[in-house]
mmCIF file of C-alpha atoms in Angstrom:
data_model
loop_
_atom_site.group_PDB
_atom_site.id
_atom_site.type_symbol
_atom_site.label_atom_id
_atom_site.label_comp_id
_atom_site.label_asym_id
_atom_site.label_seq_id
_atom_site.Cartn_x
_atom_site.Cartn_y
_atom_site.Cartn_z
ATOM 1 C CA MET A 1 -3.972 -3.843 24.795
ATOM 2 C CA THR A 2 -4.279 -1.544 21.457
ATOM 3 C CA TYR A 3 -3.891 2.327 20.348
ATOM 4 C CA ARG A 4 -5.579 5.222 21.266
ATOM 5 C CA THR A 5 -7.482 6.955 18.485
ATOM 6 C CA LEU A 6 -8.888 10.561 17.545
ATOM 7 C CA ASP A 7 -11.687 9.999 19.188
ATOM 8 C CA GLU A 8 -9.972 10.079 22.511
ATOM 9 C CA LEU A 9 -8.195 13.031 21.958
ATOM 10 C CA ASP A 10 -9.146 16.235 23.998
ATOM 11 C CA GLU A 11 -10.594 19.001 21.869
ATOM 12 C CA GLY A 12 -8.337 22.195 21.431
ATOM 13 C CA GLN A 13 -4.929 20.973 21.754
ATOM 14 C CA ARG A 14 -1.493 21.493 19.871
ATOM 15 C CA VAL A 15 -1.061 18.507 17.492
ATOM 16 C CA LEU A 16 1.683 17.033 15.455
ATOM 17 C CA ALA A 17 0.398 14.408 12.658
ATOM 18 C CA ARG A 18 2.687 12.386 10.218
ATOM 19 C CA LEU A 19 0.938 11.431 7.144
ATOM 20 C CA ASP A 20 2.201 9.807 4.017
ATOM 21 C CA LEU A 21 1.768 11.931 1.103
ATOM 22 C CA ASN A 22 4.398 10.738 -1.064
ATOM 23 C CA SER A 23 3.192 11.031 -4.492
ATOM 24 C CA PRO A 24 4.457 10.232 -8.164
ATOM 25 C CA VAL A 25 5.969 13.382 -9.606
ATOM 26 C CA SER A 26 6.276 14.260 -13.504
ATOM 27 C CA VAL A 27 8.319 16.733 -14.564
ATOM 28 C CA GLY A 28 8.432 18.215 -11.347
ATOM 29 C CA VAL A 29 4.506 18.470 -11.032
ATOM 30 C CA VAL A 30 3.587 16.585 -7.809
ATOM 31 C CA GLU A 31 0.206 14.464 -8.877
ATOM 32 C CA ASP A 32 -3.038 14.065 -6.836
ATOM 33 C CA ASN A 33 -3.674 10.708 -5.679
ATOM 34 C CA ARG A 34 -5.764 8.676 -3.268
ATOM 35 C CA ARG A 35 -3.513 9.257 -0.243
ATOM 36 C CA PHE A 36 -4.509 13.155 -0.232
ATOM 37 C CA SER A 37 -8.133 12.131 0.012
ATOM 38 C CA ARG A 38 -7.770 9.659 2.482
ATOM 39 C CA HIS A 39 -5.490 11.498 4.961
ATOM 40 C CA VAL A 40 -7.678 14.603 4.563
ATOM 41 C CA GLU A 41 -10.127 12.742 7.102
ATOM 42 C CA THR A 42 -7.559 12.901 9.656
ATOM 43 C CA VAL A 43 -6.834 16.487 9.010
ATOM 44 C CA ARG A 44 -10.543 17.514 8.658
ATOM 45 C CA ASP A 45 -11.464 15.909 12.150
ATOM 46 C CA LEU A 46 -8.582 17.781 13.709
ATOM 47 C CA VAL A 47 -9.483 21.047 12.349
ATOM 48 C CA GLU A 48 -13.155 20.568 13.489
ATOM 49 C CA ASP A 49 -12.128 19.695 16.839
ATOM 50 C CA GLY A 50 -10.383 23.138 17.186
ATOM 51 C CA HIS A 51 -6.868 21.736 17.188
ATOM 52 C CA ARG A 52 -3.734 23.860 16.343
ATOM 53 C CA VAL A 53 -2.331 21.320 13.554
ATOM 54 C CA ALA A 54 1.224 20.810 12.178
ATOM 55 C CA LEU A 55 1.749 18.188 9.681
ATOM 56 C CA LEU A 56 4.879 16.222 8.664
ATOM 57 C CA ALA A 57 5.242 14.085 5.780
ATOM 58 C CA HIS A 58 7.791 12.942 3.088
ATOM 59 C CA GLN A 59 8.507 13.154 -0.651
ATOM 60 C CA GLY A 60 10.757 10.809 -2.312
ATOM 61 C CA ARG A 61 14.450 9.896 -1.306
ATOM 62 C CA PRO A 62 17.855 12.153 -1.690
ATOM 63 C CA GLY A 63 19.037 12.021 -5.322
ATOM 64 C CA ARG A 64 15.704 10.916 -6.999
ATOM 65 C CA ASP A 65 13.632 13.312 -9.253
ATOM 66 C CA THR A 66 10.795 12.658 -6.902
ATOM 67 C CA PHE A 67 12.666 14.198 -4.080
ATOM 68 C CA VAL A 68 10.937 17.826 -3.946
ATOM 69 C CA THR A 69 9.633 19.667 -1.444
ATOM 70 C CA LEU A 70 6.303 19.854 0.026
ATOM 71 C CA GLU A 71 4.939 23.178 -1.368
ATOM 72 C CA GLN A 72 2.530 21.344 -4.246
ATOM 73 C CA HIS A 73 1.418 19.112 -1.558
ATOM 74 C CA ALA A 74 -0.007 21.991 0.871
ATOM 75 C CA ASP A 75 -1.964 23.253 -2.021
ATOM 76 C CA ILE A 76 -3.422 19.756 -3.020
ATOM 77 C CA LEU A 77 -4.113 18.992 0.452
ATOM 78 C CA ALA A 78 -6.170 22.347 0.832
ATOM 79 C CA ASP A 79 -8.154 21.662 -2.008
ATOM 80 C CA HIS A 80 -9.161 18.225 -0.703
ATOM 81 C CA LEU A 81 -9.674 20.078 2.854
ATOM 82 C CA ASP A 82 -11.491 23.159 1.438
ATOM 83 C CA HIS A 83 -9.396 24.732 4.072
ATOM 84 C CA HIS A 84 -5.904 26.639 3.850
ATOM 85 C CA VAL A 85 -2.886 24.783 4.515
ATOM 86 C CA GLU A 86 0.383 27.042 5.045
ATOM 87 C CA TYR A 87 3.603 25.348 3.624
ATOM 88 C CA VAL A 88 6.293 26.232 5.785
ATOM 89 C CA PRO A 89 9.853 25.902 4.148
ATOM 90 C CA ASP A 90 11.617 24.280 7.193
ATOM 91 C CA THR A 91 11.144 20.982 9.247
ATOM 92 C CA TYR A 92 12.287 21.817 12.935
ATOM 93 C CA GLY A 93 14.347 24.901 12.692
ATOM 94 C CA GLN A 94 13.536 28.440 13.743
ATOM 95 C CA THR A 95 11.257 29.103 10.774
ATOM 96 C CA ALA A 96 9.265 26.085 11.550
ATOM 97 C CA LEU A 97 9.124 26.935 15.298
ATOM 98 C CA ASP A 98 7.853 30.387 14.742
ATOM 99 C CA ALA A 99 4.935 28.975 12.616
ATOM 100 C CA ILE A 100 3.911 26.298 14.969
ATOM 101 C CA GLU A 101 3.855 28.871 18.031
ATOM 102 C CA HIS A 102 1.642 31.357 15.770
ATOM 103 C CA LEU A 103 -0.798 28.709 15.022
ATOM 104 C CA ASP A 104 -4.354 29.395 16.174
ATOM 105 C CA ALA A 105 -7.189 27.095 16.938
ATOM 106 C CA GLY A 106 -8.278 25.193 13.402
ATOM 107 C CA GLU A 107 -5.216 26.705 11.661
ATOM 108 C CA VAL A 108 -2.870 23.597 9.482
ATOM 109 C CA VAL A 109 0.732 24.031 8.454
ATOM 110 C CA LEU A 110 2.827 21.493 6.455
ATOM 111 C CA LEU A 111 6.156 21.392 7.395
ATOM 112 C CA GLU A 112 9.037 20.688 5.211
ATOM 113 C CA ASN A 113 9.749 17.045 3.496
ATOM 114 C CA VAL A 114 10.913 15.399 6.634
ATOM 115 C CA ARG A 115 13.542 13.475 4.769
ATOM 116 C CA MET A 116 15.402 16.530 4.161
ATOM 117 C CA THR A 117 16.512 16.393 7.474
ATOM 118 C CA ASP A 118 19.531 13.988 8.543
ATOM 119 C CA ASP A 119 17.534 12.286 11.419
ATOM 120 C CA GLU A 120 14.661 10.801 9.380
ATOM 121 C CA LEU A 121 15.962 8.015 7.281
ATOM 122 C CA PRO A 122 18.491 5.914 9.111
ATOM 123 C CA GLU A 123 16.669 2.650 10.311
ATOM 124 C CA ARG A 124 16.954 2.747 14.114
ATOM 125 C CA ASP A 125 15.286 1.470 17.092
ATOM 126 C CA PRO A 126 12.458 3.933 18.368
ATOM 127 C CA VAL A 127 14.182 4.555 21.532
ATOM 128 C CA GLU A 128 17.144 6.107 19.561
ATOM 129 C CA HIS A 129 15.047 8.081 17.247
ATOM 130 C CA ALA A 130 13.060 9.639 20.188
ATOM 131 C CA ASP A 131 16.367 11.164 21.341
ATOM 132 C CA SER A 132 17.035 12.369 17.906
ATOM 133 C CA ALA A 133 17.262 16.374 17.457
ATOM 134 C CA LEU A 134 14.021 16.146 15.009
ATOM 135 C CA VAL A 135 12.049 14.672 17.798
ATOM 136 C CA GLN A 136 13.330 16.427 21.115
ATOM 137 C CA THR A 137 12.839 19.873 19.146
ATOM 138 C CA LEU A 138 9.469 19.270 17.830
ATOM 139 C CA ALA A 139 7.835 17.021 20.726
ATOM 140 C CA PRO A 140 7.862 20.026 23.340
ATOM 141 C CA GLU A 141 5.836 22.248 21.095
ATOM 142 C CA PHE A 142 2.562 19.778 21.269
ATOM 143 C CA ASP A 143 0.490 18.109 23.311
ATOM 144 C CA ALA A 144 -0.147 15.170 21.316
ATOM 145 C CA PHE A 145 1.029 13.168 18.286
ATOM 146 C CA VAL A 146 -1.099 11.478 15.319
ATOM 147 C CA GLY A 147 0.679 8.694 13.716
ATOM 148 C CA ASP A 148 -1.420 8.307 10.378
ATOM 149 C CA ALA A 149 1.332 7.162 7.969
ATOM 150 C CA TYR A 150 0.222 3.646 7.714
ATOM 151 C CA SER A 151 1.852 3.545 4.425
ATOM 152 C CA ALA A 152 5.486 3.968 5.780
ATOM 153 C CA ALA A 153 4.361 2.085 9.048
ATOM 154 C CA HIS A 154 6.866 -1.071 8.069
ATOM 155 C CA ARG A 155 9.832 1.646 8.325
ATOM 156 C CA LYS A 156 11.662 2.617 11.601
ATOM 157 C CA HIS A 157 12.309 6.110 10.453
ATOM 158 C CA ALA A 158 12.515 9.163 13.106
ATOM 159 C CA SER A 159 9.115 10.744 12.472
ATOM 160 C CA ILE A 160 7.293 7.467 12.048
ATOM 161 C CA VAL A 161 8.730 5.571 15.552
ATOM 162 C CA GLY A 162 10.300 8.435 17.610
ATOM 163 C CA PHE A 163 7.627 10.726 18.515
ATOM 164 C CA PRO A 164 5.160 8.104 20.044
ATOM 165 C CA LEU A 165 8.000 7.545 22.607
ATOM 166 C CA ALA A 166 8.290 10.990 23.489
ATOM 167 C CA MET A 167 4.619 12.491 23.582
ATOM 168 C CA ASP A 168 1.210 11.231 23.840
ATOM 169 C CA SER A 169 0.228 9.524 20.813
ATOM 170 C CA TYR A 170 -2.926 8.384 19.030
ATOM 171 C CA ALA A 171 -3.658 6.743 15.631
ATOM 172 C CA GLY A 172 -5.371 8.498 12.897
ATOM 173 C CA ARG A 173 -8.280 7.373 10.721
ATOM 174 C CA VAL A 174 -5.971 6.229 8.070
ATOM 175 C CA MET A 175 -3.653 4.136 10.546
ATOM 176 C CA ALA A 176 -6.445 2.749 12.296
ATOM 177 C CA GLY A 177 -8.414 1.712 9.080
ATOM 178 C CA GLU A 178 -5.875 0.315 7.345
ATOM 179 C CA TYR A 179 -4.415 -1.800 10.036
ATOM 180 C CA GLU A 180 -7.782 -3.174 10.887
ATOM 181 C CA ALA A 181 -8.643 -4.049 7.445
ATOM 182 C CA ASN A 182 -5.233 -5.487 6.342
ATOM 183 C CA SER A 183 -4.646 -7.715 9.348
ATOM 184 C CA SER A 184 -8.129 -9.043 9.107
ATOM 185 C CA ILE A 185 -7.085 -12.008 7.228
ATOM 186 C CA ALA A 186 -5.298 -12.955 10.408
ATOM 187 C CA THR A 187 -7.484 -11.980 13.061
ATOM 188 C CA ARG A 188 -10.961 -12.668 11.655
ATOM 189 C CA ASP A 189 -12.765 -15.880 11.003
ATOM 190 C CA PHE A 190 -15.093 -16.035 8.021
ATOM 191 C CA ASP A 191 -18.068 -18.048 7.171
ATOM 192 C CA GLY A 192 -17.132 -19.512 3.955
ATOM 193 C CA GLU A 193 -14.241 -19.571 1.479
ATOM 194 C CA VAL A 194 -11.379 -16.945 1.548
ATOM 195 C CA THR A 195 -9.966 -16.323 -1.891
ATOM 196 C CA MET A 196 -6.766 -14.033 -2.622
ATOM 197 C CA VAL A 197 -5.853 -12.677 -6.074
ATOM 198 C CA ALA A 198 -2.301 -13.292 -6.273
ATOM 199 C CA GLY A 199 -0.905 -11.543 -9.357
ATOM 200 C CA GLY A 200 1.387 -8.592 -10.391
ATOM 201 C CA THR A 201 5.269 -8.584 -11.509
ATOM 202 C CA LYS A 202 6.521 -8.639 -7.748
ATOM 203 C CA ALA A 203 6.569 -12.277 -7.339
ATOM 204 C CA THR A 204 8.732 -12.688 -4.526
ATOM 205 C CA ASP A 205 6.483 -10.479 -2.480
ATOM 206 C CA VAL A 206 3.334 -12.269 -3.542
ATOM 207 C CA ILE A 207 4.762 -15.759 -3.041
ATOM 208 C CA ASP A 208 5.772 -14.762 0.655
ATOM 209 C CA VAL A 209 2.345 -13.561 1.325
ATOM 210 C CA MET A 210 0.867 -16.998 -0.110
ATOM 211 C CA THR A 211 3.526 -18.875 2.090
ATOM 212 C CA ALA A 212 2.371 -16.972 5.060
ATOM 213 C CA LEU A 213 -1.237 -17.158 4.471
ATOM 214 C CA ARG A 214 -1.183 -20.892 3.224
ATOM 215 C CA ASP A 215 -3.351 -22.269 5.940
ATOM 216 C CA LYS A 216 -5.742 -19.299 5.756
ATOM 217 C CA VAL A 217 -6.547 -19.154 2.286
ATOM 218 C CA ASP A 218 -8.868 -21.373 0.241
ATOM 219 C CA ASN A 219 -8.287 -20.213 -3.302
ATOM 220 C CA PHE A 220 -5.043 -18.416 -4.806
ATOM 221 C CA LEU A 221 -5.948 -17.078 -8.051
ATOM 222 C CA LEU A 222 -2.629 -16.913 -10.024
ATOM 223 C CA GLY A 223 -1.908 -14.589 -12.651
ATOM 224 C CA GLY A 224 0.727 -11.894 -13.773
ATOM 225 C CA VAL A 225 4.536 -13.143 -13.339
ATOM 226 C CA VAL A 226 3.307 -15.069 -10.410
ATOM 227 C CA GLY A 227 0.914 -17.072 -12.312
ATOM 228 C CA GLU A 228 3.571 -17.893 -15.154
ATOM 229 C CA LEU A 229 6.231 -19.084 -12.533
ATOM 230 C CA PHE A 230 3.596 -21.149 -11.092
ATOM 231 C CA LEU A 231 2.767 -22.600 -14.575
ATOM 232 C CA ARG A 232 6.397 -23.079 -15.375
ATOM 233 C CA ALA A 233 6.850 -25.052 -12.067
ATOM 234 C CA VAL A 234 4.206 -27.977 -13.457
ATOM 235 C CA GLY A 235 5.595 -28.123 -16.564
ATOM 236 C CA TYR A 236 4.342 -25.442 -19.340
ATOM 237 C CA ASP A 237 6.707 -23.437 -21.521
ATOM 238 C CA VAL A 238 5.968 -20.081 -19.512
ATOM 239 C CA GLY A 239 7.389 -18.167 -16.800
ATOM 240 C CA ARG A 240 10.719 -17.192 -18.587
ATOM 241 C CA ASP A 241 12.315 -14.179 -20.379
ATOM 242 C CA ILE A 242 12.261 -13.847 -24.138
ATOM 243 C CA ASP A 243 14.314 -10.591 -24.045
ATOM 244 C CA GLU A 244 17.178 -8.800 -22.236
ATOM 245 C CA ASN A 245 14.690 -7.906 -19.323
ATOM 246 C CA ASP A 246 15.556 -10.139 -16.155
ATOM 247 C CA LEU A 247 11.901 -10.291 -15.136
ATOM 248 C CA TYR A 248 11.252 -13.736 -14.811
ATOM 249 C CA GLU A 249 14.491 -15.811 -14.317
ATOM 250 C CA SER A 250 15.471 -14.134 -11.290
ATOM 251 C CA GLN A 251 12.256 -14.353 -9.387
ATOM 252 C CA TRP A 252 12.230 -18.274 -10.525
ATOM 253 C CA LEU A 253 15.676 -18.993 -9.029
ATOM 254 C CA ALA A 254 14.577 -16.864 -5.696
ATOM 255 C CA ASN A 255 11.128 -18.488 -5.275
ATOM 256 C CA ARG A 256 11.577 -22.042 -6.846
ATOM 257 C CA ASP A 257 11.783 -23.861 -3.469
ATOM 258 C CA GLN A 258 8.582 -21.903 -2.091
ATOM 259 C CA ILE A 259 6.708 -22.340 -5.142
ATOM 260 C CA THR A 260 7.430 -26.185 -5.142
ATOM 261 C CA ASP A 261 6.284 -26.591 -1.704
ATOM 262 C CA LEU A 262 2.937 -24.907 -2.380
ATOM 263 C CA ILE A 263 2.363 -27.051 -5.288
ATOM 264 C CA GLU A 264 3.013 -30.149 -3.235
ATOM 265 C CA ASN A 265 1.442 -29.260 -0.022
ATOM 266 C CA HIS A 266 -1.358 -27.130 -1.040
ATOM 267 C CA PRO A 267 -2.379 -28.140 -4.639
ATOM 268 C CA SER A 268 -6.029 -27.798 -4.298
ATOM 269 C CA ASP A 269 -5.588 -24.159 -3.189
ATOM 270 C CA LEU A 270 -3.972 -23.198 -6.279
ATOM 271 C CA VAL A 271 -5.926 -21.961 -9.226
ATOM 272 C CA TYR A 272 -3.953 -21.517 -12.611
ATOM 273 C CA PRO A 273 -4.809 -19.576 -15.547
ATOM 274 C CA THR A 274 -5.976 -21.782 -18.289
ATOM 275 C CA ASP A 275 -5.291 -19.228 -20.964
ATOM 276 C CA LEU A 276 -3.490 -15.927 -21.806
ATOM 277 C CA ALA A 277 -3.449 -13.063 -23.581
ATOM 278 C CA TYR A 278 -0.711 -11.334 -25.856
ATOM 279 C CA ALA A 279 -0.442 -8.741 -28.535
ATOM 280 C CA ASP A 280 -0.214 -10.238 -32.137
ATOM 281 C CA GLY A 281 1.244 -8.851 -34.978
ATOM 282 C CA ASP A 282 -1.044 -6.323 -35.647
ATOM 283 C CA ASP A 283 -0.655 -5.124 -31.875
ATOM 284 C CA GLU A 284 -3.925 -6.584 -31.214
ATOM 285 C CA ARG A 285 -5.145 -8.600 -28.312
ATOM 286 C CA ALA A 286 -4.905 -12.242 -28.997
ATOM 287 C CA GLU A 287 -5.165 -15.008 -26.663
ATOM 288 C CA VAL A 288 -3.894 -18.767 -26.362
ATOM 289 C CA THR A 289 -4.668 -21.594 -23.841
ATOM 290 C CA VAL A 290 -1.847 -22.887 -21.828
ATOM 291 C CA ALA A 291 -1.877 -26.040 -23.375
ATOM 292 C CA GLU A 292 -1.232 -24.916 -26.610
ATOM 293 C CA VAL A 293 2.134 -22.757 -25.764
ATOM 294 C CA LYS A 294 5.093 -25.143 -26.805
ATOM 295 C CA ASN A 295 7.583 -22.492 -26.979
ATOM 296 C CA LYS A 296 7.323 -19.253 -25.452
ATOM 297 C CA ASP A 297 7.858 -16.247 -27.827
ATOM 298 C CA HIS A 298 5.347 -13.784 -26.618
ATOM 299 C CA ASP A 299 5.158 -11.812 -23.532
ATOM 300 C CA TYR A 300 1.971 -12.692 -21.895
ATOM 301 C CA LEU A 301 0.235 -9.375 -20.571
ATOM 302 C CA ASP A 302 -2.968 -10.539 -19.187
ATOM 303 C CA VAL A 303 -5.085 -13.779 -18.314
ATOM 304 C CA GLY A 304 -7.424 -15.281 -20.940
ATOM 305 C CA THR A 305 -11.343 -14.500 -21.116
ATOM 306 C CA ASP A 306 -11.885 -18.096 -19.888
ATOM 307 C CA THR A 307 -9.624 -17.579 -17.098
ATOM 308 C CA ALA A 308 -11.355 -14.086 -16.132
ATOM 309 C CA GLU A 309 -14.487 -15.686 -16.157
ATOM 310 C CA GLN A 310 -13.500 -18.472 -13.920
ATOM 311 C CA PHE A 311 -11.694 -16.250 -11.598
ATOM 312 C CA ALA A 312 -14.600 -13.817 -11.239
ATOM 313 C CA ASP A 313 -16.866 -16.677 -10.656
ATOM 314 C CA ILE A 314 -14.851 -18.069 -7.727
ATOM 315 C CA ALA A 315 -14.321 -14.537 -6.087
ATOM 316 C CA ALA A 316 -17.980 -13.690 -6.335
ATOM 317 C CA ASN A 317 -18.751 -16.876 -4.161
ATOM 318 C CA SER A 318 -16.208 -16.426 -1.565
ATOM 319 C CA SER A 319 -16.793 -15.091 1.967
ATOM 320 C CA ALA A 320 -13.781 -12.899 1.798
ATOM 321 C CA ILE A 321 -11.469 -11.706 -1.055
ATOM 322 C CA PHE A 322 -7.733 -10.419 -0.899
ATOM 323 C CA VAL A 323 -6.477 -8.635 -3.841
ATOM 324 C CA LYS A 324 -2.365 -8.519 -4.000
ATOM 325 C CA GLY A 325 -1.326 -7.906 -7.507
ATOM 326 C CA ALA A 326 -3.077 -7.376 -10.838
ATOM 327 C CA LEU A 327 -3.818 -10.143 -13.287
ATOM 328 C CA GLY A 328 -2.708 -8.298 -16.245
ATOM 329 C CA LEU A 329 -1.110 -4.781 -17.624
ATOM 330 C CA PHE A 330 -4.607 -3.099 -16.761
ATOM 331 C CA GLU A 331 -2.937 0.104 -17.987
ATOM 332 C CA ASP A 332 -3.486 -0.684 -21.331
ATOM 333 C CA ASP A 333 -7.088 -1.126 -22.503
ATOM 334 C CA ARG A 334 -6.234 -4.230 -24.329
ATOM 335 C CA PHE A 335 -5.013 -6.102 -21.335
ATOM 336 C CA ASN A 336 -7.553 -4.837 -18.483
ATOM 337 C CA LEU A 337 -9.919 -7.618 -18.796
ATOM 338 C CA GLY A 338 -8.656 -9.954 -16.367
ATOM 339 C CA THR A 339 -8.056 -7.557 -13.494
ATOM 340 C CA VAL A 340 -11.075 -5.194 -14.353
ATOM 341 C CA ARG A 341 -13.647 -8.250 -14.706
ATOM 342 C CA VAL A 342 -12.373 -9.808 -11.493
ATOM 343 C CA LEU A 343 -12.418 -6.265 -9.658
ATOM 344 C CA GLU A 344 -16.046 -5.718 -10.817
ATOM 345 C CA ALA A 345 -17.233 -9.254 -9.602
ATOM 346 C CA ILE A 346 -15.557 -8.462 -6.150
ATOM 347 C CA GLY A 347 -17.409 -4.972 -6.102
ATOM 348 C CA GLU A 348 -20.787 -6.467 -6.964
ATOM 349 C CA CYS A 349 -20.866 -9.252 -4.422
ATOM 350 C CA ASP A 350 -21.479 -8.864 -0.626
ATOM 351 C CA SER A 351 -18.039 -10.296 0.674
ATOM 352 C CA PHE A 352 -15.718 -8.744 2.806
ATOM 353 C CA SER A 353 -12.897 -7.574 0.164
ATOM 354 C CA VAL A 354 -9.511 -5.760 0.549
ATOM 355 C CA VAL A 355 -7.670 -4.614 -2.522
ATOM 356 C CA GLY A 356 -4.339 -3.909 -1.836
ATOM 357 C CA GLY A 357 -2.123 -0.776 -2.460
ATOM 358 C CA GLY A 358 0.059 0.532 -4.934
ATOM 359 C CA ASP A 359 -0.851 -0.009 -8.598
ATOM 360 C CA THR A 360 -3.746 -2.537 -8.248
ATOM 361 C CA SER A 361 -6.047 0.050 -6.390
ATOM 362 C CA ARG A 362 -5.337 2.266 -9.250
ATOM 363 C CA ALA A 363 -7.578 0.071 -11.578
ATOM 364 C CA ILE A 364 -10.801 0.925 -9.252
ATOM 365 C CA GLU A 365 -10.119 4.632 -10.165
ATOM 366 C CA MET A 366 -9.231 4.235 -13.680
ATOM 367 C CA TYR A 367 -12.274 2.210 -14.886
ATOM 368 C CA GLY A 368 -14.697 3.866 -12.849
ATOM 369 C CA MET A 369 -15.614 1.518 -10.107
ATOM 370 C CA ASP A 370 -16.903 2.648 -7.035
ATOM 371 C CA GLU A 371 -14.454 2.370 -4.302
ATOM 372 C CA ASP A 372 -17.400 2.119 -1.640
ATOM 373 C CA ALA A 373 -18.404 -1.254 -3.421
ATOM 374 C CA PHE A 374 -15.278 -2.635 -1.605
ATOM 375 C CA SER A 375 -14.741 -3.249 2.008
ATOM 376 C CA HIS A 376 -11.327 -1.590 1.971
ATOM 377 C CA VAL A 377 -8.990 -0.391 -0.603
ATOM 378 C CA SER A 378 -5.444 0.348 0.986
ATOM 379 C CA ILE A 379 -3.048 2.823 -0.052
ATOM 380 C CA ALA A 380 -0.121 0.832 1.357
ATOM 381 C CA GLY A 381 2.257 -1.226 -0.289
ATOM 382 C CA GLY A 382 4.935 -2.572 1.788
ATOM 383 C CA ALA A 383 2.909 -2.246 4.847
ATOM 384 C CA TYR A 384 0.038 -4.034 3.246
ATOM 385 C CA ILE A 385 2.624 -6.668 2.673
ATOM 386 C CA ASN A 386 3.722 -7.029 6.321
ATOM 387 C CA ALA A 387 0.373 -7.013 7.610
ATOM 388 C CA LEU A 388 -1.059 -10.110 5.342
ATOM 389 C CA THR A 389 2.180 -11.846 6.198
ATOM 390 C CA GLY A 390 1.853 -11.341 10.058
ATOM 391 C CA LYS A 391 5.477 -8.981 10.317
ATOM 392 C CA SER A 392 5.577 -6.203 12.503
ATOM 393 C CA LEU A 393 4.879 -2.834 11.836
ATOM 394 C CA PRO A 394 6.828 -0.491 13.828
ATOM 395 C CA GLY A 395 4.656 2.429 13.372
ATOM 396 C CA VAL A 396 1.573 0.825 14.484
ATOM 397 C CA GLU A 397 3.549 -1.096 17.376
ATOM 398 C CA VAL A 398 4.918 2.205 19.136
ATOM 399 C CA LEU A 399 1.053 3.478 19.457
ATOM 400 C CA LYS A 400 -0.235 0.820 21.456
ATOM 401 C CA ASP A 401 -0.496 0.936 25.086
ATOM 402 C CA ASP A 402 1.412 -2.000 25.646
ATOM 403 C CA SER A 403 4.546 -1.207 23.539
ATOM 404 C CA ASP A 404 7.752 -2.333 25.314
ATOM 405 C CA TRP A 405 10.054 -0.194 22.961
#
């Protein structure tokens, strides 16, 4: 069984929709990002179908600088929607209930940061969350719940998993699109080789993905911290810290057994960098072959030119490509070559392609690539990893017709 979508929602209802508008905040200013443009598709459909719409979302966590109200989010969302979105400085108190009661068809309100309530953050079973004051107060005010916060679907938070057990529920456009694309590596058969770009600084996450997909992927293109750790395992003097930052050693110790297992049992699937880039004494990009590194004395910030071309050629000739992690410090123009070259090759081919959420997907916008050139660009981080590794996503499971919560 599966979930119902917006196409099955009768027109003109009172709808509570959970989005994920969590965004970077710089000196108190909320930054616009891809999440707004994605979620606006769901909100626009609800408005055009004459629903009375209340939105729930979160921003940051208590105690952090990013923990702010959603007033700015309402304005940013309204700009994308080209339709007024009223900010309500209350989540489920009387002010919120009054705003919901006075909604007319096609009107939209954004309720206050749901993480400012006591009920939201504790990780509990959906049944417990369904009995919370947050859910029990808001659910009777609506005809339907739309779960669209795929980026937070790996969390058992009240607004994610509680409402679907208390009312009719549907998957929004983001939820349905993300889940289908991100789980495709496990659910689809591809007529040709499957390739994964395995890079970034969070080696533990990526190596967990590689271990889970070792029988599904034909080529793992290794870069970033991940690439150096694998090179270290086969005898090269890289993949270790040269300053006080503990970026490599702790991840080496945590993942050494998994790395060794992949090398021993899936050697033909691993494609190592053959050269690496670093900043020389003049802060210019310099490159060195892996074989020439005898004593690591530089931070390597990108794969080299030869590696970038090799990786791009493999990706372009694959049937499906999944990207998890950048190949270098692409935010710096000196070290964007590997990430940008491979993404461009993926975008130019006709293969099925999914680019993982978080930092890597930012490179597409940053360097002027067309997002439509890829089959899917995810806005999720943790949920993307869970989908790739086959782990349960509670925020998806509670929407399904056969949910046994």
